[in-house]
Short mmCIF file of C-alpha atoms in Angstrom, two decimals:
data_model
loop_
_atom_site.label_atom_id
_atom_site.label_comp_id
_atom_site.label_asym_id
_atom_site.label_seq_id
_atom_site.Cartn_x
_atom_site.Cartn_y
_atom_site.Cartn_z
CA MET A 1 115.65 89.09 124.76
CA ALA A 2 115.03 89.73 128.46
CA ILE A 3 115.01 93.28 129.73
CA ASP A 4 117.54 94.71 132.18
CA THR A 5 116.75 93.40 135.67
CA ALA A 6 117.20 96.93 137.00
CA ALA A 7 114.28 98.21 134.93
CA PRO A 8 111.19 99.46 136.81
CA VAL A 9 108.62 96.82 137.70
CA SER A 10 105.13 97.21 136.19
CA THR A 11 102.00 95.95 137.91
CA VAL A 12 99.59 95.73 134.95
CA ASP A 13 99.21 92.51 132.96
CA LEU A 14 100.13 93.16 129.38
CA GLY A 15 101.74 89.83 128.65
CA PRO A 16 105.45 89.99 127.79
CA ALA A 17 105.52 93.81 127.89
CA ALA A 18 107.83 94.66 130.78
CA ALA A 19 108.56 98.39 130.63
CA LEU A 20 108.52 101.53 128.53
CA SER A 21 111.90 102.39 127.03
CA CYS A 22 113.05 105.67 125.48
CA ARG A 23 114.08 105.19 121.88
CA GLU A 24 116.69 107.95 122.26
CA CYS A 25 118.36 107.63 125.68
CA GLY A 26 117.23 104.16 126.76
CA THR A 27 115.73 105.25 130.10
CA ARG A 28 113.03 102.83 131.27
CA PHE A 29 109.73 103.52 132.97
CA PRO A 30 106.91 101.36 134.33
CA LEU A 31 104.11 100.54 131.89
CA GLY A 32 101.55 103.32 131.85
CA PRO A 33 99.74 105.81 129.59
CA SER A 34 102.92 107.72 128.66
CA PHE A 35 104.48 108.44 125.31
CA ALA A 36 107.44 110.78 125.96
CA CYS A 37 110.60 110.27 128.01
CA LEU A 38 110.80 112.39 131.15
CA GLU A 39 114.58 112.63 130.76
CA CYS A 40 115.03 113.70 127.11
CA PHE A 41 111.46 113.90 125.68
CA GLY A 42 112.25 111.11 123.20
CA PRO A 43 109.49 108.70 122.15
CA LEU A 44 108.74 105.70 124.35
CA GLU A 45 108.28 102.18 123.07
CA ILE A 46 107.64 98.78 124.61
CA ALA A 47 110.49 96.72 126.06
CA TYR A 48 109.75 93.01 126.42
CA ASP A 49 110.72 89.95 128.37
CA PHE A 50 109.93 87.15 125.93
CA GLY A 51 111.14 84.48 128.33
CA SER A 52 113.22 81.44 127.42
CA GLU A 53 110.80 79.43 125.27
CA GLY A 54 112.64 77.83 122.36
CA ALA A 55 112.06 78.90 118.78
CA GLU A 56 110.44 75.63 117.69
CA ALA A 57 108.00 75.57 120.61
CA LEU A 58 107.10 79.23 120.05
CA ARG A 59 106.60 78.66 116.33
CA LYS A 60 104.23 75.76 117.01
CA ARG A 61 102.32 77.84 119.58
CA ILE A 62 101.88 80.63 117.04
CA GLU A 63 100.77 78.28 114.27
CA SER A 64 98.15 76.70 116.51
CA GLY A 65 96.71 80.10 117.46
CA PRO A 66 93.65 81.90 116.06
CA ALA A 67 93.54 83.26 112.52
CA SER A 68 94.06 86.82 113.75
CA ILE A 69 96.83 88.94 115.21
CA TRP A 70 96.24 87.15 118.53
CA ARG A 71 98.24 84.16 117.28
CA TYR A 72 101.16 86.49 118.07
CA ALA A 73 99.95 87.39 121.57
CA PRO A 74 103.22 86.03 123.08
CA LEU A 75 105.04 88.83 121.22
CA LEU A 76 102.60 91.70 121.87
CA PRO A 77 101.69 94.00 124.82
CA VAL A 78 98.44 92.15 125.53
CA PRO A 79 97.27 89.66 128.18
CA ALA A 80 97.47 85.97 127.37
CA ASP A 81 93.65 85.66 127.26
CA VAL A 82 93.22 88.54 124.80
CA ALA A 83 91.46 86.40 122.18
CA ALA A 84 88.62 85.72 124.63
CA LYS A 85 87.90 89.42 125.17
CA PRO A 86 85.40 91.39 123.06
CA ASN A 87 87.40 92.79 120.15
CA LEU A 88 87.39 92.84 116.36
CA ASN A 89 90.05 90.11 115.96
CA PRO A 90 91.86 91.74 113.04
CA GLY A 91 94.71 90.36 111.00
CA TRP A 92 95.73 87.22 109.11
CA THR A 93 94.94 89.02 105.86
CA PRO A 94 95.95 87.61 102.45
CA LEU A 95 99.46 87.71 101.04
CA VAL A 96 98.54 87.84 97.37
CA LYS A 97 100.92 86.44 94.75
CA ALA A 98 100.82 89.36 92.34
CA ASP A 99 102.03 87.54 89.23
CA ASN A 100 100.14 89.69 86.72
CA LEU A 101 101.35 92.94 88.27
CA GLY A 102 104.83 91.52 88.58
CA ARG A 103 104.99 90.68 84.86
CA GLU A 104 103.78 94.15 83.95
CA LEU A 105 106.45 95.77 86.13
CA GLY A 106 109.22 93.48 84.94
CA PHE A 107 109.65 91.27 88.01
CA THR A 108 111.47 87.99 87.58
CA ALA A 109 111.18 87.14 91.29
CA GLN A 110 107.91 86.76 93.20
CA LEU A 111 105.98 89.96 93.92
CA HIS A 112 103.39 89.87 96.71
CA ILE A 113 100.70 92.31 97.84
CA LYS A 114 99.95 92.18 101.55
CA ASP A 115 96.29 93.16 101.29
CA ASP A 116 95.11 94.62 104.60
CA SER A 117 91.83 95.86 103.16
CA GLY A 118 90.30 92.64 104.51
CA ASN A 119 90.41 93.79 108.12
CA PRO A 120 87.11 94.47 109.96
CA THR A 121 86.99 98.19 109.09
CA HIS A 122 88.94 97.66 105.88
CA SER A 123 92.32 99.07 106.86
CA PHE A 124 95.43 98.07 108.80
CA LYS A 125 94.39 100.46 111.59
CA ASP A 126 92.34 97.66 113.15
CA ARG A 127 95.66 96.03 114.13
CA VAL A 128 97.01 98.99 116.06
CA VAL A 129 93.69 99.82 117.73
CA ALA A 130 93.31 96.21 118.91
CA CYS A 131 96.57 96.52 120.85
CA ALA A 132 95.78 100.01 122.13
CA ILE A 133 92.39 98.96 123.49
CA GLU A 134 94.03 96.31 125.68
CA ALA A 135 96.21 99.01 127.20
CA ALA A 136 93.12 101.19 127.67
CA ARG A 137 91.46 98.35 129.60
CA ALA A 138 94.56 97.83 131.73
CA PHE A 139 94.84 101.51 132.64
CA GLY A 140 91.14 101.99 133.41
CA PHE A 141 90.17 104.36 130.62
CA THR A 142 86.48 104.68 129.79
CA THR A 143 86.60 106.62 126.51
CA LEU A 144 88.67 105.86 123.42
CA SER A 145 89.83 108.74 121.25
CA CYS A 146 92.27 109.60 118.49
CA SER A 147 93.38 112.15 115.96
CA SER A 148 92.85 110.62 112.55
CA THR A 149 93.18 111.08 108.81
CA GLY A 150 90.15 108.80 108.44
CA ASN A 151 90.91 105.09 108.74
CA LEU A 152 91.88 105.27 112.40
CA ALA A 153 88.64 107.07 113.27
CA GLY A 154 86.61 104.17 111.87
CA ALA A 155 88.81 101.57 113.58
CA VAL A 156 88.49 103.28 116.97
CA GLY A 157 84.73 103.71 116.59
CA ALA A 158 84.20 100.06 115.71
CA ALA A 159 86.56 98.67 118.36
CA ALA A 160 85.04 100.85 121.05
CA ALA A 161 81.52 99.73 120.10
CA ARG A 162 82.50 96.05 120.30
CA ALA A 163 84.40 96.42 123.57
CA GLY A 164 81.84 98.59 125.35
CA PHE A 165 83.87 101.81 125.47
CA LYS A 166 82.63 105.29 124.71
CA SER A 167 84.42 106.94 121.80
CA CYS A 168 85.12 110.46 120.62
CA VAL A 169 87.40 110.84 117.62
CA PHE A 170 88.74 113.90 115.82
CA ILE A 171 89.32 114.29 112.08
CA PRO A 172 90.10 117.09 109.60
CA HIS A 173 86.83 118.62 108.47
CA ASP A 174 87.42 117.91 104.76
CA LEU A 175 88.01 114.13 104.71
CA GLU A 176 86.62 111.85 102.03
CA GLN A 177 82.90 111.29 102.64
CA GLY A 178 83.29 107.50 102.64
CA LYS A 179 85.63 107.68 105.60
CA VAL A 180 83.41 110.16 107.42
CA VAL A 181 80.39 107.87 107.09
CA MET A 182 82.33 104.80 108.14
CA ALA A 183 83.70 106.55 111.22
CA GLY A 184 80.31 107.97 112.19
CA VAL A 185 78.16 104.88 111.76
CA TYR A 186 79.40 103.21 114.96
CA GLY A 187 77.55 105.66 117.17
CA GLY A 188 80.41 107.44 118.90
CA GLU A 189 81.20 111.13 118.74
CA LEU A 190 82.88 112.20 115.49
CA VAL A 191 84.27 115.72 115.56
CA GLY A 192 85.61 117.61 112.54
CA ILE A 193 88.40 120.09 113.20
CA GLU A 194 88.94 123.05 110.88
CA GLY A 195 92.45 122.45 109.57
CA ASN A 196 94.68 119.57 108.50
CA TYR A 197 95.77 116.49 110.44
CA ASP A 198 98.64 118.29 112.17
CA ASP A 199 96.12 120.81 113.55
CA VAL A 200 93.93 117.94 114.78
CA ASN A 201 96.88 116.24 116.45
CA ARG A 202 97.94 119.44 118.25
CA PHE A 203 94.40 119.89 119.56
CA CYS A 204 94.33 116.31 120.91
CA SER A 205 97.67 116.83 122.67
CA GLU A 206 96.15 119.85 124.44
CA LEU A 207 93.00 117.92 125.37
CA ILE A 208 95.04 115.21 127.09
CA GLY A 209 96.32 117.73 129.62
CA ASP A 210 92.87 119.24 130.27
CA PRO A 211 90.25 118.00 132.78
CA ALA A 212 87.86 117.59 129.82
CA GLY A 213 90.02 114.67 128.68
CA GLU A 214 90.06 112.88 132.04
CA GLY A 215 89.59 109.13 131.60
CA TRP A 216 90.29 109.27 127.86
CA GLY A 217 92.73 106.95 126.14
CA PHE A 218 94.05 108.54 122.94
CA VAL A 219 95.24 105.51 121.02
CA ASN A 220 97.86 107.38 119.01
CA VAL A 221 98.97 109.80 121.73
CA ASN A 222 99.04 108.66 125.38
CA LEU A 223 98.61 105.01 124.29
CA ARG A 224 100.94 105.34 121.31
CA PRO A 225 103.66 102.90 122.51
CA TYR A 226 101.08 100.08 122.70
CA TYR A 227 99.21 101.16 119.59
CA GLY A 228 102.33 101.13 117.44
CA GLU A 229 103.10 97.51 118.31
CA GLY A 230 100.08 96.35 116.32
CA SER A 231 101.95 97.16 113.10
CA LYS A 232 104.55 94.52 113.98
CA THR A 233 101.95 91.89 113.17
CA LEU A 234 102.23 92.80 109.49
CA ALA A 235 105.88 91.71 109.63
CA TYR A 236 105.00 88.57 111.59
CA GLU A 237 102.27 87.54 109.14
CA ILE A 238 104.35 88.21 106.05
CA CYS A 239 107.20 86.05 107.34
CA GLU A 240 104.90 83.24 108.50
CA GLN A 241 102.98 83.30 105.21
CA LEU A 242 106.29 83.06 103.35
CA GLY A 243 107.11 79.88 105.26
CA TRP A 244 108.95 81.58 108.11
CA ARG A 245 111.44 83.59 106.09
CA LEU A 246 112.25 87.24 105.61
CA PRO A 247 111.25 88.92 102.35
CA GLU A 248 114.14 90.53 100.51
CA GLN A 249 112.34 93.85 99.87
CA ILE A 250 109.29 95.55 101.41
CA VAL A 251 107.52 98.72 100.25
CA VAL A 252 105.55 100.51 102.97
CA PRO A 253 103.44 103.71 102.79
CA ILE A 254 104.44 106.54 105.13
CA ALA A 255 102.04 108.72 107.11
CA SER A 256 103.53 109.21 110.59
CA GLY A 257 106.15 106.59 109.73
CA SER A 258 105.20 104.36 112.66
CA GLN A 259 104.07 101.44 110.51
CA LEU A 260 107.41 101.24 108.71
CA THR A 261 109.46 101.46 111.90
CA LYS A 262 107.38 98.75 113.61
CA ILE A 263 107.59 96.43 110.62
CA ASP A 264 111.36 96.70 110.91
CA LYS A 265 111.13 96.06 114.66
CA GLY A 266 108.98 93.00 114.04
CA LEU A 267 111.44 91.57 111.52
CA ARG A 268 114.35 92.07 113.90
CA GLU A 269 112.41 90.41 116.74
CA LEU A 270 111.71 87.34 114.63
CA VAL A 271 115.42 87.05 113.85
CA ALA A 272 116.43 87.50 117.49
CA LEU A 273 113.93 84.86 118.62
CA GLY A 274 115.21 82.38 116.05
CA LEU A 275 111.86 82.18 114.24
CA VAL A 276 113.41 83.18 110.90
CA GLU A 277 116.91 82.91 109.50
CA ASP A 278 118.78 86.19 109.45
CA ARG A 279 119.47 87.62 106.00
CA PRO A 280 119.64 91.09 104.48
CA TYR A 281 116.38 92.85 103.64
CA LYS A 282 115.60 96.31 102.30
CA ILE A 283 112.74 98.54 103.41
CA PHE A 284 111.39 101.24 101.10
CA GLY A 285 109.08 104.07 102.12
CA ALA A 286 106.34 105.51 99.89
CA GLN A 287 104.86 109.02 99.99
CA ALA A 288 102.66 111.21 97.82
CA GLU A 289 104.48 114.15 96.25
CA GLY A 290 102.01 116.55 97.84
CA CYS A 291 103.07 115.41 101.31
CA SER A 292 106.60 114.05 101.04
CA PRO A 293 108.76 115.50 103.82
CA VAL A 294 110.49 112.17 104.49
CA SER A 295 111.18 111.52 100.82
CA ALA A 296 112.57 115.04 100.44
CA ALA A 297 114.89 114.58 103.42
CA PHE A 298 116.07 111.19 102.16
CA LYS A 299 116.90 112.51 98.70
CA ALA A 300 118.69 115.55 100.14
CA GLY A 301 120.72 113.42 102.54
CA HIS A 302 119.26 115.21 105.55
CA ASP A 303 118.60 113.73 109.00
CA VAL A 304 115.97 116.30 109.97
CA ILE A 305 112.45 116.35 108.53
CA ARG A 306 111.20 119.75 107.39
CA PRO A 307 107.40 119.92 107.98
CA VAL A 308 105.16 120.63 104.98
CA LYS A 309 101.53 121.60 104.42
CA PRO A 310 99.84 118.56 102.80
CA ASP A 311 98.24 118.89 99.39
CA THR A 312 97.42 115.44 98.01
CA ILE A 313 94.50 113.14 97.28
CA ALA A 314 96.18 110.55 99.54
CA LYS A 315 94.64 112.04 102.66
CA SER A 316 95.31 109.00 104.85
CA LEU A 317 99.03 109.76 104.38
CA ALA A 318 98.69 113.54 104.68
CA ILE A 319 100.77 114.13 107.81
CA GLY A 320 103.06 117.08 107.20
CA ASN A 321 105.14 116.61 110.33
CA PRO A 322 105.57 112.83 110.70
CA ALA A 323 106.65 111.86 114.22
CA ASP A 324 108.66 108.82 113.13
CA GLY A 325 110.15 110.43 110.05
CA PRO A 326 113.77 110.51 111.31
CA TYR A 327 113.57 106.83 112.26
CA VAL A 328 112.25 105.98 108.79
CA LEU A 329 115.33 107.65 107.31
CA ASP A 330 117.57 105.60 109.59
CA ILE A 331 115.89 102.31 108.59
CA ALA A 332 115.89 103.04 104.86
CA ARG A 333 119.58 103.88 104.98
CA ARG A 334 120.54 101.01 107.30
CA THR A 335 118.79 98.40 105.17
CA GLY A 336 119.86 99.84 101.82
CA GLY A 337 116.34 100.88 100.87
CA ALA A 338 115.02 104.28 99.87
CA VAL A 339 112.11 106.70 100.31
CA GLU A 340 110.36 107.83 97.13
CA ASP A 341 107.24 109.78 96.16
CA VAL A 342 104.73 109.91 93.31
CA THR A 343 102.30 112.50 91.96
CA ASP A 344 98.55 112.31 92.47
CA ALA A 345 98.16 111.33 88.82
CA GLU A 346 100.56 108.44 89.38
CA VAL A 347 98.59 107.43 92.48
CA VAL A 348 95.36 107.18 90.47
CA ALA A 349 97.11 105.26 87.69
CA ALA A 350 98.55 102.83 90.25
CA ILE A 351 95.15 102.21 91.85
CA LYS A 352 93.80 101.27 88.44
CA LEU A 353 96.88 99.19 87.61
CA LEU A 354 96.55 97.09 90.77
CA ALA A 355 92.81 96.65 90.23
CA ARG A 356 93.26 95.71 86.58
CA THR A 357 96.08 93.22 87.14
CA GLU A 358 95.22 91.64 90.49
CA GLY A 359 91.59 92.46 91.26
CA VAL A 360 92.65 94.38 94.39
CA PHE A 361 90.94 97.77 94.81
CA ALA A 362 93.24 99.91 96.94
CA GLU A 363 92.54 103.25 98.51
CA THR A 364 94.82 106.15 97.67
CA ALA A 365 97.48 105.04 100.18
CA GLY A 366 97.73 101.73 98.33
CA GLY A 367 98.00 103.69 95.10
CA VAL A 368 100.96 105.52 96.60
CA THR A 369 102.63 102.21 97.51
CA VAL A 370 102.13 100.60 94.09
CA GLY A 371 103.03 103.83 92.30
CA VAL A 372 106.27 104.07 94.26
CA LEU A 373 106.95 100.36 93.68
CA LYS A 374 106.69 100.98 89.92
CA LYS A 375 108.91 104.05 90.14
CA LEU A 376 111.53 102.26 92.24
CA VAL A 377 111.80 99.51 89.61
CA GLU A 378 112.00 102.02 86.75
CA THR A 379 114.75 104.02 88.49
CA GLY A 380 116.74 100.95 89.47
CA GLN A 381 116.39 101.52 93.21
CA LEU A 382 114.46 98.26 93.76
CA ASP A 383 115.61 94.96 92.25
CA PRO A 384 112.82 93.09 90.41
CA ALA A 385 114.94 89.92 90.67
CA LYS A 386 114.38 89.83 94.45
CA GLU A 387 111.26 88.69 96.30
CA THR A 388 109.24 91.79 97.17
CA VAL A 389 106.20 92.59 99.30
CA ALA A 390 104.16 95.78 98.81
CA ILE A 391 101.60 96.70 101.45
CA ASN A 392 98.06 97.81 100.64
CA THR A 393 96.71 99.36 103.82
CA GLY A 394 93.07 100.02 102.92
CA ASP A 395 90.01 99.54 100.71
CA GLY A 396 89.35 101.62 97.62
CA LEU A 397 85.67 101.95 98.50
CA LYS A 398 86.76 104.60 101.01
CA THR A 399 88.31 106.86 98.37
CA LEU A 400 85.97 106.51 95.41
CA ASP A 401 86.42 110.13 94.32
CA ALA A 402 90.00 109.39 93.29
CA VAL A 403 88.82 107.06 90.53
CA SER A 404 85.41 108.60 89.82
CA ASP A 405 86.09 108.48 86.06
CA ALA A 406 85.80 104.69 86.18
CA GLY A 407 82.35 103.29 85.42
CA MET A 408 80.18 101.88 82.69
CA THR A 409 81.89 101.32 79.35
CA ALA A 410 78.60 101.33 77.45
CA VAL A 411 74.83 101.71 77.86
CA ILE A 412 72.81 99.52 75.50
CA ARG A 413 69.24 98.44 74.83
CA PRO A 414 68.38 94.93 76.07
CA THR A 415 68.85 93.40 72.60
CA LEU A 416 71.60 91.38 70.92
CA ALA A 417 71.69 93.87 68.07
CA SER A 418 72.43 96.72 70.44
CA PHE A 419 75.09 94.58 72.13
CA ARG A 420 76.79 93.92 68.80
CA ASP A 421 76.46 97.54 67.66
CA ALA A 422 78.35 98.61 70.78
CA GLY A 423 81.30 96.47 69.70
CA LEU A 424 81.02 94.23 72.74
CA ALA A 425 80.49 90.89 71.02
CA SER A 426 84.23 90.10 70.98
CA ALA A 427 85.05 91.73 74.30
#
């Protein structure tokens, strides 16, 4: 998997990362804080030179690495000594055998929940920020920034605090209070923008080209190619935790769509490197009905995503114009998967279902994933006789309002008689 020898030479040390490559036309550029092709304006991503190390030696090197995403440093755009640098060391989160949920949904094969709520700021965003911050170091940025629907703001604030960067992050003004507090507690600047996420993202794109943004690394804009690679580690961990094999089906929530596309990239890299045996797998995308432009395009057979104005409780997925939407469609169709959506009521029910059956409290994005998983089984789009992984990207403590009707089942006096009168004696 070596890159073309005619590709531009980069001078920064980001491990096996060798160049930026346009996803559309294939033009290559030196590594730098760029995200769009100068030839066709297509998105840029990392091209690698993984060297000639054999699969068995690489597998052993990974297995002997730290219990974090840095065990996969040989496959990421980071320096070899990344684990020694000040960072949050995210990753290596549990792959939960969801037997109770599986029985309830009618699975005869193993169902797993990849529970990323155990990351340092309780969402998968710690993975992508960890990769982006290494690029920020390499390119000499002094301030970390982002446009965020909530989880990314907290991840950037925490990572910047640990690594000694300044931070200034931008969020829609009406986010869930739990996410606002978590993003603000790290001491950086937290700025609310009047409007939805797409308005925030447009503002950040303007700021990058202004002198006011000089020296700023926007993790999901000018550092986006490096940032996105952090999501590959979900694919790496799932396969390693399964004993170095591909799952047959994966259900992934869709916001910008980047996570889903990078999971697919990670799976294909593992096959190409000989770390897992090649076999068919299906990738399914999950959206909330109130922000489902990718699902709508998939069902209509369209290749173009029509932007929408988000209206859903799943605010971490509320991106009305998802940048990677067309690539999600390609992957779902290529792998034989699908993109589906669920109502807000189904999201809430799915949060409670996962909590009740597996003791995993998911935020609304996880409710979308489990709700779509249930719907895919019921509609026959996903086969419950095949091993399946559903991804929970964040902690339910961040979106408490969604399940605010949950609480005490009874209030009693501190006596046995009161306990029995409440009908709790046989509970």
